PDB file of C-alpha atoms in Angstrom:
ATOM      1  CA  MET A1087     -64.117   8.262  -0.329  1.00 38.00           C
ATOM      2  CA  LYS A1088     -63.265  11.899  -0.915  1.00 43.00           C
ATOM      3  CA  ARG A1089     -60.356  12.913  -3.097  1.00 43.00           C
ATOM      4  CA  ARG A1090     -59.987  16.214  -1.250  1.00 45.00           C
ATOM      5  CA  LYS A1091     -56.449  15.669   0.018  1.00 45.00           C
ATOM      6  CA  THR A1092     -53.648  18.179   0.488  1.00 40.00           C
ATOM      7  CA  ILE A1093     -50.517  18.147  -1.621  1.00 44.00           C
ATOM      8  CA  PHE A1094     -48.506  17.457   1.530  1.00 41.00           C
ATOM      9  CA  ARG A1095     -50.288  14.166   2.102  1.00 47.00           C
ATOM     10  CA  ILE A1096     -50.603  13.227  -1.561  1.00 49.00           C
ATOM     11  CA  LEU A1097     -46.958  13.759  -2.520  1.00 49.00           C
ATOM     12  CA  LEU A1098     -45.493  13.277   0.925  1.00 43.00           C
ATOM     13  CA  THR A1099     -42.068  12.246  -0.297  1.00 40.00           C
ATOM     14  CA  LEU A1100     -41.384  15.471  -2.199  1.00 42.00           C
ATOM     15  CA  MET A1101     -38.862  17.815  -0.613  1.00 36.00           C
ATOM     16  CA  PHE A1102     -40.380  21.300  -0.243  1.00 38.00           C
ATOM     17  CA  THR A1103     -36.958  22.889   0.243  1.00 40.00           C
ATOM     18  CA  PRO A1104     -35.725  24.594  -2.928  1.00 43.00           C
ATOM     19  CA  PHE A1105     -32.691  26.799  -2.299  1.00 39.00           C
ATOM     20  CA  PHE A1106     -34.280  30.146  -3.066  1.00 44.00           C
ATOM     21  CA  LEU A1107     -36.944  29.545  -0.422  1.00 51.00           C
ATOM     22  CA  THR A1108     -34.505  28.620   2.340  1.00 49.00           C
ATOM     23  CA  SER A1109     -31.337  30.594   1.650  1.00 43.00           C
ATOM     24  CA  CYS A1110     -32.395  33.527   3.858  1.00 47.00           C
ATOM     25  CA  ILE A1111     -33.012  31.461   6.990  1.00 47.00           C
ATOM     26  CA  ASP A1112     -30.035  32.955   8.859  1.00 54.00           C
ATOM     27  CA  ASP A1113     -30.678  36.507   7.681  1.00 56.00           C
ATOM     28  CA  PRO A1114     -31.636  38.765  10.653  1.00 60.00           C
ATOM     29  CA  GLU A1115     -33.977  40.700   8.387  1.00 75.00           C
ATOM     30  CA  PRO A1116     -37.296  39.077   7.450  1.00 81.00           C
ATOM     31  CA  PRO A1117     -37.011  37.599   3.951  1.00 88.00           C
ATOM     32  CA  ILE A1118     -39.111  39.019   1.146  1.00 92.00           C
ATOM     33  CA  LEU A1119     -42.096  36.803   0.429  1.00 95.00           C
ATOM     34  CA  ASP A1120     -41.404  34.285  -2.318  1.00 94.00           C
ATOM     35  CA  VAL A1121     -43.565  31.380  -3.472  1.00 94.00           C
ATOM     36  CA  LEU A1122     -43.844  28.342  -5.727  1.00 91.00           C
ATOM     37  CA  PRO A1123     -47.380  28.125  -7.199  1.00 94.00           C
ATOM     38  CA  ASP A1124     -48.874  25.292  -9.230  1.00 95.00           C
ATOM     39  CA  VAL A1125     -52.182  24.616 -10.940  1.00 96.00           C
ATOM     40  CA  PHE A1126     -52.788  21.247 -12.557  1.00 96.00           C
ATOM     41  CA  ILE A1127     -55.458  18.842 -13.763  1.00 97.00           C
ATOM     42  CA  GLN A1128     -56.677  15.722 -12.016  1.00 96.00           C
ATOM     43  CA  LYS A1129     -58.393  13.248 -14.328  1.00 97.00           C
ATOM     44  CA  VAL A1130     -60.562  10.256 -13.398  1.00 97.00           C
ATOM     45  CA  VAL A1131     -63.005   7.908 -15.081  1.00 96.00           C
ATOM     46  CA  GLU A1132     -66.479   7.621 -13.553  1.00 94.00           C
ATOM     47  CA  ASP A1133     -69.036   5.226 -15.011  1.00 92.00           C
ATOM     48  CA  GLY A1134     -66.995   5.012 -18.186  1.00 93.00           C
ATOM     49  CA  GLU A1135     -66.783   8.797 -18.630  1.00 96.00           C
ATOM     50  CA  GLU A1136     -63.564  10.811 -18.393  1.00 98.00           C
ATOM     51  CA  LYS A1137     -63.849  13.735 -15.987  1.00 98.00           C
ATOM     52  CA  TYR A1138     -61.547  16.567 -14.966  1.00 98.00           C
ATOM     53  CA  ALA A1139     -61.017  18.931 -12.048  1.00 97.00           C
ATOM     54  CA  LEU A1140     -58.510  21.621 -11.161  1.00 97.00           C
ATOM     55  CA  ALA A1141     -56.096  21.311  -8.253  1.00 95.00           C
ATOM     56  CA  PHE A1142     -53.955  24.084  -6.754  1.00 95.00           C
ATOM     57  CA  TRP A1143     -51.133  24.347  -4.294  1.00 91.00           C
ATOM     58  CA  ILE A1144     -48.536  26.920  -3.333  1.00 93.00           C
ATOM     59  CA  PHE A1145     -45.458  26.832  -1.120  1.00 91.00           C
ATOM     60  CA  GLY A1146     -44.010  29.956   0.490  1.00 92.00           C
ATOM     61  CA  ASN A1147     -40.709  30.774   2.128  1.00 92.00           C
ATOM     62  CA  LYS A1148     -42.609  31.848   5.251  1.00 93.00           C
ATOM     63  CA  GLU A1149     -45.984  31.255   6.876  1.00 94.00           C
ATOM     64  CA  LEU A1150     -48.886  32.321   4.694  1.00 96.00           C
ATOM     65  CA  GLU A1151     -52.060  34.064   5.769  1.00 97.00           C
ATOM     66  CA  SER A1152     -54.213  33.725   2.650  1.00 97.00           C
ATOM     67  CA  VAL A1153     -54.087  32.720  -0.998  1.00 98.00           C
ATOM     68  CA  THR A1154     -56.687  33.522  -3.660  1.00 98.00           C
ATOM     69  CA  ILE A1155     -56.628  32.720  -7.374  1.00 98.00           C
ATOM     70  CA  GLU A1156     -58.113  34.339 -10.461  1.00 98.00           C
ATOM     71  CA  GLY A1157     -58.486  32.144 -13.540  1.00 96.00           C
ATOM     72  CA  PRO A1158     -58.118  33.104 -17.227  1.00 95.00           C
ATOM     73  CA  GLU A1159     -61.902  33.263 -17.761  1.00 90.00           C
ATOM     74  CA  GLY A1160     -63.005  34.885 -14.519  1.00 89.00           C
ATOM     75  CA  GLY A1161     -63.023  31.880 -12.208  1.00 92.00           C
ATOM     76  CA  SER A1162     -61.863  32.424  -8.637  1.00 96.00           C
ATOM     77  CA  TRP A1163     -60.722  30.144  -5.844  1.00 97.00           C
ATOM     78  CA  GLU A1164     -59.554  30.449  -2.246  1.00 97.00           C
ATOM     79  CA  LEU A1165     -56.914  28.036  -1.005  1.00 97.00           C
ATOM     80  CA  GLU A1166     -56.782  26.466   2.437  1.00 94.00           C
ATOM     81  CA  SER A1167     -53.839  26.262   4.823  1.00 92.00           C
ATOM     82  CA  GLU A1168     -52.113  22.942   5.381  1.00 83.00           C
ATOM     83  CA  VAL A1169     -52.286  22.428   9.145  1.00 77.00           C
ATOM     84  CA  ILE A1170     -49.030  20.483   9.258  1.00 79.00           C
ATOM     85  CA  ASN A1171     -47.142  23.235   7.429  1.00 84.00           C
ATOM     86  CA  PRO A1172     -48.566  26.790   7.259  1.00 90.00           C
ATOM     87  CA  GLN A1173     -46.162  27.577   4.411  1.00 91.00           C
ATOM     88  CA  ILE A1174     -48.329  25.382   2.169  1.00 91.00           C
ATOM     89  CA  PHE A1175     -51.825  26.298   0.945  1.00 93.00           C
ATOM     90  CA  SER A1176     -53.806  24.027  -1.360  1.00 92.00           C
ATOM     91  CA  LEU A1177     -57.187  23.234  -2.828  1.00 93.00           C
ATOM     92  CA  PHE A1178     -58.002  19.762  -4.120  1.00 92.00           C
ATOM     93  CA  PRO A1179     -61.239  18.661  -5.748  1.00 92.00           C
ATOM     94  CA  GLY A1180     -63.950  16.634  -4.090  1.00 90.00           C
ATOM     95  CA  ASP A1181     -65.927  14.002  -5.971  1.00 89.00           C
ATOM     96  CA  GLU A1182     -68.561  16.567  -6.925  1.00 93.00           C
ATOM     97  CA  ASP A1183     -65.996  18.846  -8.592  1.00 95.00           C
ATOM     98  CA  TYR A1184     -65.127  16.513 -11.468  1.00 97.00           C
ATOM     99  CA  MET A1185     -66.748  17.502 -14.770  1.00 97.00           C
ATOM    100  CA  PRO A1186     -66.644  16.176 -18.363  1.00 97.00           C
ATOM    101  CA  GLU A1187     -65.312  19.491 -19.667  1.00 96.00           C
ATOM    102  CA  PHE A1188     -61.554  20.035 -19.889  1.00 97.00           C
ATOM    103  CA  PRO A1189     -60.500  22.888 -17.560  1.00 96.00           C
ATOM    104  CA  VAL A1190     -59.681  26.277 -19.035  1.00 96.00           C
ATOM    105  CA  ALA A1191     -56.044  26.495 -20.070  1.00 97.00           C
ATOM    106  CA  GLY A1192     -54.143  29.727 -19.518  1.00 97.00           C
ATOM    107  CA  VAL A1193     -52.536  31.772 -16.777  1.00 98.00           C
ATOM    108  CA  TYR A1194     -53.842  31.461 -13.219  1.00 98.00           C
ATOM    109  CA  GLU A1195     -52.875  34.373 -10.967  1.00 98.00           C
ATOM    110  CA  PHE A1196     -52.210  33.767  -7.269  1.00 98.00           C
ATOM    111  CA  THR A1197     -52.527  36.629  -4.763  1.00 98.00           C
ATOM    112  CA  VAL A1198     -50.571  35.700  -1.659  1.00 98.00           C
ATOM    113  CA  THR A1199     -50.464  37.317   1.780  1.00 98.00           C
ATOM    114  CA  SER A1200     -47.991  36.251   4.459  1.00 97.00           C
ATOM    115  CA  THR A1201     -48.452  36.435   8.219  1.00 96.00           C
ATOM    116  CA  GLN A1202     -45.674  39.041   8.481  1.00 95.00           C
ATOM    117  CA  GLU A1203     -47.186  42.262   9.766  1.00 94.00           C
ATOM    118  CA  GLY A1204     -47.139  45.109   7.258  1.00 94.00           C
ATOM    119  CA  GLU A1205     -45.953  43.049   4.310  1.00 95.00           C
ATOM    120  CA  ALA A1206     -47.843  43.773   1.096  1.00 96.00           C
ATOM    121  CA  PRO A1207     -49.499  40.887  -0.754  1.00 97.00           C
ATOM    122  CA  MET A1208     -47.604  39.557  -3.764  1.00 97.00           C
ATOM    123  CA  LYS A1209     -48.819  38.123  -7.055  1.00 98.00           C
ATOM    124  CA  ALA A1210     -47.477  35.038  -8.768  1.00 97.00           C
ATOM    125  CA  ASP A1211     -48.836  32.999 -11.632  1.00 96.00           C
ATOM    126  CA  ASP A1212     -48.700  29.568 -13.190  1.00 96.00           C
ATOM    127  CA  GLU A1213     -49.814  28.537 -16.659  1.00 96.00           C
ATOM    128  CA  LEU A1214     -52.078  25.565 -17.179  1.00 97.00           C
ATOM    129  CA  GLU A1215     -51.337  23.977 -20.536  1.00 97.00           C
ATOM    130  CA  ASP A1216     -53.849  22.107 -22.659  1.00 96.00           C
ATOM    131  CA  GLU A1217     -51.894  18.836 -22.447  1.00 96.00           C
ATOM    132  CA  GLU A1218     -53.387  15.815 -20.721  1.00 97.00           C
ATOM    133  CA  LEU A1219     -52.770  12.117 -20.158  1.00 98.00           C
ATOM    134  CA  ALA A1220     -55.024   9.318 -21.320  1.00 98.00           C
ATOM    135  CA  ALA A1221     -57.133   7.640 -18.690  1.00 97.00           C
ATOM    136  CA  MET A1222     -55.165   5.539 -16.199  1.00 97.00           C
ATOM    137  CA  ALA A1223     -56.503   1.987 -15.756  1.00 97.00           C
ATOM    138  CA  ILE A1224     -55.702  -0.850 -13.369  1.00 98.00           C
ATOM    139  CA  ASP A1225     -55.386  -4.123 -15.279  1.00 97.00           C
ATOM    140  CA  SER A1226     -55.430  -6.335 -12.198  1.00 97.00           C
ATOM    141  CA  LEU A1227     -54.935  -6.150  -8.469  1.00 97.00           C
ATOM    142  CA  LYS A1228     -54.403  -9.094  -6.132  1.00 95.00           C
ATOM    143  CA  PHE A1229     -52.914 -10.274  -2.850  1.00 95.00           C
ATOM    144  CA  GLU A1230     -50.098 -12.783  -3.231  1.00 92.00           C
ATOM    145  CA  SER A1231     -47.353 -13.894  -0.834  1.00 88.00           C
ATOM    146  CA  SER A1232     -48.417 -11.254   1.731  1.00 89.00           C
ATOM    147  CA  GLN A1233     -48.110  -8.498  -0.882  1.00 95.00           C
ATOM    148  CA  VAL A1234     -50.540  -6.294  -2.750  1.00 96.00           C
ATOM    149  CA  LYS A1235     -49.713  -6.510  -6.445  1.00 97.00           C
ATOM    150  CA  VAL A1236     -51.091  -4.035  -8.980  1.00 98.00           C
ATOM    151  CA  TYR A1237     -50.614  -4.231 -12.751  1.00 98.00           C
ATOM    152  CA  TRP A1238     -51.266  -1.673 -15.486  1.00 98.00           C
ATOM    153  CA  GLU A1239     -50.373  -0.669 -19.025  1.00 97.00           C
ATOM    154  CA  THR A1240     -48.193   2.385 -19.490  1.00 97.00           C
ATOM    155  CA  VAL A1241     -49.855   5.684 -20.367  1.00 97.00           C
ATOM    156  CA  THR A1242     -48.296   7.495 -23.316  1.00 97.00           C
ATOM    157  CA  GLY A1243     -46.454  10.600 -22.174  1.00 96.00           C
ATOM    158  CA  ALA A1244     -46.516   9.841 -18.444  1.00 97.00           C
ATOM    159  CA  ASP A1245     -43.322  10.930 -16.686  1.00 96.00           C
ATOM    160  CA  ASN A1246     -43.766   8.549 -13.758  1.00 95.00           C
ATOM    161  CA  TYR A1247     -46.308   6.705 -11.635  1.00 97.00           C
ATOM    162  CA  ARG A1248     -47.227   6.425  -7.963  1.00 95.00           C
ATOM    163  CA  VAL A1249     -49.382   4.094  -5.916  1.00 96.00           C
ATOM    164  CA  ARG A1250     -51.232   5.234  -2.823  1.00 94.00           C
ATOM    165  CA  LEU A1251     -53.589   3.545  -0.387  1.00 95.00           C
ATOM    166  CA  TYR A1252     -56.408   5.018   1.702  1.00 94.00           C
ATOM    167  CA  ASP A1253     -58.199   3.621   4.731  1.00 94.00           C
ATOM    168  CA  GLU A1254     -61.980   3.418   5.045  1.00 93.00           C
ATOM    169  CA  ALA A1255     -62.118   6.964   6.454  1.00 92.00           C
ATOM    170  CA  GLY A1256     -60.427   8.357   3.346  1.00 89.00           C
ATOM    171  CA  GLU A1257     -57.066   9.054   5.000  1.00 89.00           C
ATOM    172  CA  ILE A1258     -53.945   8.227   3.043  1.00 90.00           C
ATOM    173  CA  ILE A1259     -51.956   5.464   4.742  1.00 93.00           C
ATOM    174  CA  PHE A1260     -49.406   4.439   2.112  1.00 94.00           C
ATOM    175  CA  LEU A1261     -47.543   6.241  -0.678  1.00 93.00           C
ATOM    176  CA  SER A1262     -45.019   4.644  -3.000  1.00 94.00           C
ATOM    177  CA  GLY A1263     -41.942   6.350  -4.308  1.00 91.00           C
ATOM    178  CA  GLN A1264     -41.848   7.535  -7.913  1.00 92.00           C
ATOM    179  CA  LEU A1265     -42.106   4.633 -10.343  1.00 96.00           C
ATOM    180  CA  ALA A1266     -40.370   4.792 -13.737  1.00 97.00           C
ATOM    181  CA  ASP A1267     -42.326   5.714 -16.851  1.00 96.00           C
ATOM    182  CA  ASN A1268     -41.898   2.183 -18.254  1.00 97.00           C
ATOM    183  CA  LYS A1269     -43.050   0.455 -15.081  1.00 97.00           C
ATOM    184  CA  THR A1270     -46.155  -1.742 -15.423  1.00 98.00           C
ATOM    185  CA  ASP A1271     -46.440  -3.359 -11.995  1.00 98.00           C
ATOM    186  CA  TYR A1272     -45.829  -2.662  -8.335  1.00 98.00           C
ATOM    187  CA  ALA A1273     -46.007  -4.735  -5.158  1.00 98.00           C
ATOM    188  CA  PHE A1274     -45.827  -3.782  -1.500  1.00 97.00           C
ATOM    189  CA  SER A1275     -46.408  -5.346   1.905  1.00 95.00           C
ATOM    190  CA  ILE A1276     -46.753  -4.171   5.484  1.00 94.00           C
ATOM    191  CA  THR A1277     -42.967  -4.358   5.912  1.00 94.00           C
ATOM    192  CA  ASP A1278     -42.089  -2.037   3.007  1.00 94.00           C
ATOM    193  CA  ASP A1279     -41.286   1.668   3.150  1.00 92.00           C
ATOM    194  CA  GLY A1280     -44.082   4.064   2.266  1.00 92.00           C
ATOM    195  CA  TRP A1281     -46.470   3.671   5.192  1.00 94.00           C
ATOM    196  CA  ILE A1282     -47.390   7.062   6.598  1.00 88.00           C
ATOM    197  CA  GLU A1283     -47.168   5.788  10.167  1.00 87.00           C
ATOM    198  CA  SER A1284     -46.966   2.379  11.806  1.00 86.00           C
ATOM    199  CA  GLY A1285     -50.401   2.688  13.398  1.00 87.00           C
ATOM    200  CA  SER A1286     -52.068   3.116  10.005  1.00 88.00           C
ATOM    201  CA  ILE A1287     -51.177  -0.322   8.605  1.00 93.00           C
ATOM    202  CA  PRO A1288     -54.451  -2.143   7.816  1.00 95.00           C
ATOM    203  CA  GLU A1289     -55.483  -5.454   9.298  1.00 94.00           C
ATOM    204  CA  THR A1290     -57.156  -8.426   7.647  1.00 94.00           C
ATOM    205  CA  GLY A1291     -60.717  -7.535   6.635  1.00 95.00           C
ATOM    206  CA  ASP A1292     -60.177  -3.753   6.563  1.00 96.00           C
ATOM    207  CA  ASN A1293     -61.698  -1.868   3.626  1.00 97.00           C
ATOM    208  CA  CYS A1294     -59.173   0.172   1.667  1.00 97.00           C
ATOM    209  CA  ARG A1295     -58.975   2.037  -1.615  1.00 96.00           C
ATOM    210  CA  LEU A1296     -55.930   1.791  -3.863  1.00 97.00           C
ATOM    211  CA  GLU A1297     -55.152   4.552  -6.340  1.00 96.00           C
ATOM    212  CA  LEU A1298     -52.736   4.400  -9.241  1.00 97.00           C
ATOM    213  CA  LEU A1299     -51.458   7.746 -10.529  1.00 97.00           C
ATOM    214  CA  ALA A1300     -49.861   8.627 -13.857  1.00 97.00           C
ATOM    215  CA  ILE A1301     -48.098  12.004 -13.633  1.00 96.00           C
ATOM    216  CA  LEU A1302     -47.292  14.475 -16.405  1.00 96.00           C
ATOM    217  CA  TYR A1303     -45.084  17.502 -15.746  1.00 95.00           C
ATOM    218  CA  GLU A1304     -45.315  20.878 -17.451  1.00 93.00           C
ATOM    219  CA  THR A1305     -43.431  21.394 -20.701  1.00 90.00           C
ATOM    220  CA  GLY A1306     -39.817  22.274 -20.004  1.00 83.00           C
ATOM    221  CA  ALA A1307     -39.947  21.411 -16.300  1.00 80.00           C
ATOM    222  CA  GLY A1308     -36.412  20.890 -15.037  1.00 73.00           C
ATOM    223  CA  VAL A1309     -34.961  19.986 -11.669  1.00 71.00           C
ATOM    224  CA  ASP A1310     -37.987  21.556  -9.998  1.00 74.00           C
ATOM    225  CA  LYS A1311     -40.446  19.427 -11.998  1.00 80.00           C
ATOM    226  CA  ASP A1312     -42.236  18.164  -8.875  1.00 79.00           C
ATOM    227  CA  TYR A1313     -43.413  21.744  -8.384  1.00 81.00           C
ATOM    228  CA  ASN A1314     -44.653  21.939 -11.969  1.00 90.00           C
ATOM    229  CA  ILE A1315     -47.264  19.253 -12.488  1.00 94.00           C
ATOM    230  CA  GLN A1316     -49.562  19.502 -15.505  1.00 96.00           C
ATOM    231  CA  CYS A1317     -51.841  16.472 -15.147  1.00 97.00           C
ATOM    232  CA  ILE A1318     -52.432  13.519 -12.827  1.00 96.00           C
ATOM    233  CA  SER A1319     -54.525  10.707 -14.279  1.00 97.00           C
ATOM    234  CA  ILE A1320     -55.990   8.534 -11.518  1.00 96.00           C
ATOM    235  CA  ALA A1321     -57.389   5.005 -11.464  1.00 97.00           C
ATOM    236  CA  SER A1322     -58.779   3.475  -8.282  1.00 96.00           C
ATOM    237  CA  GLU A1323     -60.133   0.215  -6.919  1.00 96.00           C
ATOM    238  CA  ASP A1324     -61.676  -0.768  -3.599  1.00 96.00           C
ATOM    239  CA  ILE A1325     -60.028  -3.717  -1.868  1.00 95.00           C
ATOM    240  CA  VAL A1326     -60.427  -5.743   1.323  1.00 95.00           C
ATOM    241  CA  TRP A1327     -57.082  -6.181   3.030  1.00 95.00           C
ATOM    242  CA  GLU A1328     -55.874  -9.768   3.342  1.00 92.00           C
TER     243      GLU A1328
END
């Protein structure tokens, strides 16, 4: 399955409504373009080897037309619009994008253009630190009493965890809430909150993929920490729904 998922679907429960991006909604004059950018690392283990890839997203206070990024050592990227919300652009890695080398730390500069006619592009930046989490690992995963139960050991430095489930087509169908940094197990069933929509609940015999995420925020991230991710360490396991 591909990991190329938008931030909107991956972190569906986050509220993309900080005050400074919404306070001008009743103003008769068009608001000046303002954005929240983020660059962070996604880390996986493939065939026993730790691999890394960059992920980007940005949220604007109005519809965006285009977003490009220049990296600290000459790399460049072009983000894609989130169909559900044109204020969000993102770029997430596919399987082929993960490499053994740690991504280049430093300042990543976003050039952002809105759909407002005549408005000049703006620049914003976000710094990628050189901090990372250890590899996330699933200790065990089983069906019991009509629930999926997943167990793990805590990852040093992780701020919280999440569990998500994909169907055979690679579409996310379940996302847990944030789990505390000392949590080591999680269970859910078809009657729990977190399902993306009722029609996506799997049936017996369906192939699914469960992912366990450990999340690290940027140094000094405050109340807006969900917009300032530094690293997501991901473990996954294929399951047959029971």
